[in-house]
PDB file of C-alpha atoms in Angstrom:
ATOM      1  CA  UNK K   1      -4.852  17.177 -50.484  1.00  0.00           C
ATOM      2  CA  UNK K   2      -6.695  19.519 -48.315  1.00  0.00           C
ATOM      3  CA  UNK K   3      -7.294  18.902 -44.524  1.00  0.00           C
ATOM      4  CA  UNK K   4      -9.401  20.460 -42.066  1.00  0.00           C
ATOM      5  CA  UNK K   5      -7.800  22.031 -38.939  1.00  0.00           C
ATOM      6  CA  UNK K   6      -8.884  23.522 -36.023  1.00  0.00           C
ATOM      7  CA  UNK K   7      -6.470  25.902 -33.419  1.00  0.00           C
ATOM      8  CA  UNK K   8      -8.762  27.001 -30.676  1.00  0.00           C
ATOM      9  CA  UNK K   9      -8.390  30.284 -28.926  1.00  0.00           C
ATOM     10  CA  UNK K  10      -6.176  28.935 -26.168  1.00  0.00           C
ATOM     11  CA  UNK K  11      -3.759  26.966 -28.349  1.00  0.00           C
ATOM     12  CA  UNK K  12      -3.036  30.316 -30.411  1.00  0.00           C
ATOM     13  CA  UNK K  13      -2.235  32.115 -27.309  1.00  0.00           C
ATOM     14  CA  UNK K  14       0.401  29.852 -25.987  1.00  0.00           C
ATOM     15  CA  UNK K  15       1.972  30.002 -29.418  1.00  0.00           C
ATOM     16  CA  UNK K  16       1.877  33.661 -29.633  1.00  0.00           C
ATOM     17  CA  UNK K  17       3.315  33.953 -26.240  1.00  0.00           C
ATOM     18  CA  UNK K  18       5.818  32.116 -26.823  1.00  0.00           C
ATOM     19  CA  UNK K  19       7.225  33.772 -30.058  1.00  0.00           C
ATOM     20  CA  UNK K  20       6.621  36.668 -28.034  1.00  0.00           C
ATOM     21  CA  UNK K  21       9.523  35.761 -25.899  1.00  0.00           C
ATOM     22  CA  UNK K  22      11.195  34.211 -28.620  1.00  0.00           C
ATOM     23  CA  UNK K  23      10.845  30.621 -27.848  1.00  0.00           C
ATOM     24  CA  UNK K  24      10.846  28.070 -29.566  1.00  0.00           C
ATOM     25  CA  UNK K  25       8.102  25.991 -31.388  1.00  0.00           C
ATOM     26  CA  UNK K  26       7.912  22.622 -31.414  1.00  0.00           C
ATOM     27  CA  UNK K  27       5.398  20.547 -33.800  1.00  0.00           C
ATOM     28  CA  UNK K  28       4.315  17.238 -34.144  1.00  0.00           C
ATOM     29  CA  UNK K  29       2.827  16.196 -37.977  1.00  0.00           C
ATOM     30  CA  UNK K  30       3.195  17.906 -41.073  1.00  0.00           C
ATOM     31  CA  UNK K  31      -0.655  18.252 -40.482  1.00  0.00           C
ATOM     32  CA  UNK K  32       0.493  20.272 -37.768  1.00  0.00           C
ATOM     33  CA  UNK K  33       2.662  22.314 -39.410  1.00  0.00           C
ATOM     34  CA  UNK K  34       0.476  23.187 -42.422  1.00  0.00           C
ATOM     35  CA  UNK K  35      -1.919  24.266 -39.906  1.00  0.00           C
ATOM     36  CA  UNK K  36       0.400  26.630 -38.820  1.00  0.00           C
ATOM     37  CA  UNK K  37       1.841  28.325 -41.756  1.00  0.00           C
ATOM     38  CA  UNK K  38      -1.983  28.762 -42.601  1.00  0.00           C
ATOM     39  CA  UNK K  39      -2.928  30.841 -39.635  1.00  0.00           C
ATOM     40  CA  UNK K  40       0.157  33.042 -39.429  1.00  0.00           C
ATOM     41  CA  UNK K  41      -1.855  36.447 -39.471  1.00  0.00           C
ATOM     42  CA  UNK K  42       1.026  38.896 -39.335  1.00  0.00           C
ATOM     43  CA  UNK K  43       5.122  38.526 -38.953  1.00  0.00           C
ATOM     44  CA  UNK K  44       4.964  35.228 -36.304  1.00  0.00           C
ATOM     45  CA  UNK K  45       1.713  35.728 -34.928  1.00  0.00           C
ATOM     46  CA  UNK K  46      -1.328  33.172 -35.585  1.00  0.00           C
ATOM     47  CA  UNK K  47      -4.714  33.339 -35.250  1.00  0.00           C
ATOM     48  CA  UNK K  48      -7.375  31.695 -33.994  1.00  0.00           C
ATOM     49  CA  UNK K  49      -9.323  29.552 -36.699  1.00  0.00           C
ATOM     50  CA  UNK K  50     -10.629  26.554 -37.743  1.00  0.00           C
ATOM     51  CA  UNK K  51     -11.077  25.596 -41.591  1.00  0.00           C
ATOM     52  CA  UNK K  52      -9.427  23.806 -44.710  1.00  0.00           C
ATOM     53  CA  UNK K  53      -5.930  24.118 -45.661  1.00  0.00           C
ATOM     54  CA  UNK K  54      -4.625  23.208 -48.725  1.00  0.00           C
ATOM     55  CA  UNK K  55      -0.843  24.622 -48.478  1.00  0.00           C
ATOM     56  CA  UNK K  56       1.548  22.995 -49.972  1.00  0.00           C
ATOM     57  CA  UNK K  57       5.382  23.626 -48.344  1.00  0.00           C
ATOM     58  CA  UNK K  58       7.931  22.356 -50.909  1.00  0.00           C
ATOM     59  CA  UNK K  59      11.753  23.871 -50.938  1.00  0.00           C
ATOM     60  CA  UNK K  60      12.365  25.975 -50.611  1.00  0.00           C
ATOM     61  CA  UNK K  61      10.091  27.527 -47.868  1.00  0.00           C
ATOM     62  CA  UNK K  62      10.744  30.297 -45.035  1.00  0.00           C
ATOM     63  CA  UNK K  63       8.672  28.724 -42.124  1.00  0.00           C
ATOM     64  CA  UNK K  64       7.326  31.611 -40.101  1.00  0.00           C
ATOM     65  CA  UNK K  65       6.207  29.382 -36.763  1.00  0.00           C
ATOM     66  CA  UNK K  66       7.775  25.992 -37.103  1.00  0.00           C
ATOM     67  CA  UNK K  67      11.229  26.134 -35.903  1.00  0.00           C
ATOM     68  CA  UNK K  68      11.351  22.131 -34.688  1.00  0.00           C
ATOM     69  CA  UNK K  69       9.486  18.978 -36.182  1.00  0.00           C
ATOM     70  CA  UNK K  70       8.542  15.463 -35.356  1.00  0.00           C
ATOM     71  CA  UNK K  71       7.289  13.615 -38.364  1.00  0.00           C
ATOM     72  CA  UNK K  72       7.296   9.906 -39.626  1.00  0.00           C
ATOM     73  CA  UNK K  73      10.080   8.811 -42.100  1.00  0.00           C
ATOM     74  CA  UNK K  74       7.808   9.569 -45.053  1.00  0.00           C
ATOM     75  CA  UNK K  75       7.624   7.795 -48.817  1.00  0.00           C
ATOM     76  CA  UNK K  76       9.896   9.202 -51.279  1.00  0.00           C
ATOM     77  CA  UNK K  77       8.745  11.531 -53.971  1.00  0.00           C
ATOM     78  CA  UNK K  78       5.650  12.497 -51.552  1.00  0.00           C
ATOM     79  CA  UNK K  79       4.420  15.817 -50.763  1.00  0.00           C
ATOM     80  CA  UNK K  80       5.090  14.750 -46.921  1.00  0.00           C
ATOM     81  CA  UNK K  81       8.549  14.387 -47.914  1.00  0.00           C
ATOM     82  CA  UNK K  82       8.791  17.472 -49.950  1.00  0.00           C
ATOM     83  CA  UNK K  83       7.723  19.340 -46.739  1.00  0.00           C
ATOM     84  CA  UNK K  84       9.656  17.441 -44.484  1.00  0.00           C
ATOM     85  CA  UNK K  85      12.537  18.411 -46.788  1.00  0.00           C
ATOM     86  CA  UNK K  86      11.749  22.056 -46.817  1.00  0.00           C
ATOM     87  CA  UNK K  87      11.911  22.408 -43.241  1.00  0.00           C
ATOM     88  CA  UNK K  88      15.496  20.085 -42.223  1.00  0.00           C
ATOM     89  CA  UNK K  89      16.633  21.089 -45.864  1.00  0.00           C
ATOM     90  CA  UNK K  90      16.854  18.393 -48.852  1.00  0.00           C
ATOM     91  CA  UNK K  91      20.556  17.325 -48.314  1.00  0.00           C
ATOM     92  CA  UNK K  92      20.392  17.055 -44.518  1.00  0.00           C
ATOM     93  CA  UNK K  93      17.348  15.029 -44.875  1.00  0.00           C
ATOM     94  CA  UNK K  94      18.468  12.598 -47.684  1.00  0.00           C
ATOM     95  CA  UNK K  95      21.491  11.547 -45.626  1.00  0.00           C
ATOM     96  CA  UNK K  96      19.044  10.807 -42.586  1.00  0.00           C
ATOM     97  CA  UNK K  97      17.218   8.687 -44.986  1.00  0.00           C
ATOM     98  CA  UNK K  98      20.140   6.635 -46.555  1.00  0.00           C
ATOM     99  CA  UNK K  99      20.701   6.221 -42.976  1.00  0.00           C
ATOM    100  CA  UNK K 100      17.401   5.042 -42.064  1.00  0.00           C
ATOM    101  CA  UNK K 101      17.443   2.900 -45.155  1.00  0.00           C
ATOM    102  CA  UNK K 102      20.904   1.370 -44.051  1.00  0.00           C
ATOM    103  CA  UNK K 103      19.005   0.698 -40.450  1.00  0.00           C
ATOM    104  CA  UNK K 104      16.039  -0.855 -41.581  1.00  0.00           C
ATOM    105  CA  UNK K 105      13.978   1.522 -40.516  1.00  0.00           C
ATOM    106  CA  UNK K 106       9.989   1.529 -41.109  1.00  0.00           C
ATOM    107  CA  UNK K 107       8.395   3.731 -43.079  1.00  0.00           C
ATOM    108  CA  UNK K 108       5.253   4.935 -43.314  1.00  0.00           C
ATOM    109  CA  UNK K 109       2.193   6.283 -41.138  1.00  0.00           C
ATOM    110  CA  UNK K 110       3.458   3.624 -38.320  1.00  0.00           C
ATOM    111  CA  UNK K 111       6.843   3.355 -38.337  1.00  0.00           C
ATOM    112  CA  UNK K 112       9.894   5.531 -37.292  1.00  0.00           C
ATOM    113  CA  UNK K 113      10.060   8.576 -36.660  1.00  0.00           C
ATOM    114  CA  UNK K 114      12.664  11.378 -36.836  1.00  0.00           C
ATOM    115  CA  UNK K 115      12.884  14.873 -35.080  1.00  0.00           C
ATOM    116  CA  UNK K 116      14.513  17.711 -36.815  1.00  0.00           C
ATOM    117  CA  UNK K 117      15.829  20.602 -34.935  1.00  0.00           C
TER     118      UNK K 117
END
């Protein structure tokens, strides 16, 4: 599905400066991270913009500005899950899921969540 984003001026600075000095960046959502892949203007550089996305990240995938995601344990066989799975790789994140499974975890927009670094 598409979504509309925004990054405002400010936002793509801080991003850009911090690539700069080869930080790293941290994102919350794969909302978030779709935004990002969508503005990267020129190696791992973004740009300030506002619009409609409608990128789908499925494996594999060579993230330019996402190096580090939070993200709710997603359904299976979702596009959520196919980008979640792109970015901590399939295998790695099919054993965190039989894990979560094992745990009782809860899925879905409200329930756990998992960081992958």
């Amino acid at each position: 599905d598409s979504e509309y984003f925004q990054v405002p001026p400010e936002t793509a600075n801080i991003i850009n400066t911090a690539k700069k000095h080869k930080k790293l960046v941290g994102v919350v959502g794969t909302s978030t991270v779709r935004t990002l892949e969508t503005v990267v203007v020129s190696g791992f550089q973004i740009t300030a913009r506002k619009g409609w996305t409608d990128k789908f990240i499925y494996p594999p995938y060579d993230f330019k500005m996402c190096d580090k995601l939070i993200t709710n344990l997603h359904q299976p066989q979702s596009t959520l899950m196919m980008l979640t799975s792109a970015f901590g790789k399939k295998d790695f994140v099919m054993k965190a899921y039989k894990e979560a499974i094992k745990k009782k975890y809860r899925f879905h927009s409200y329930g756990d969540a998992m960081i992958i670094i």
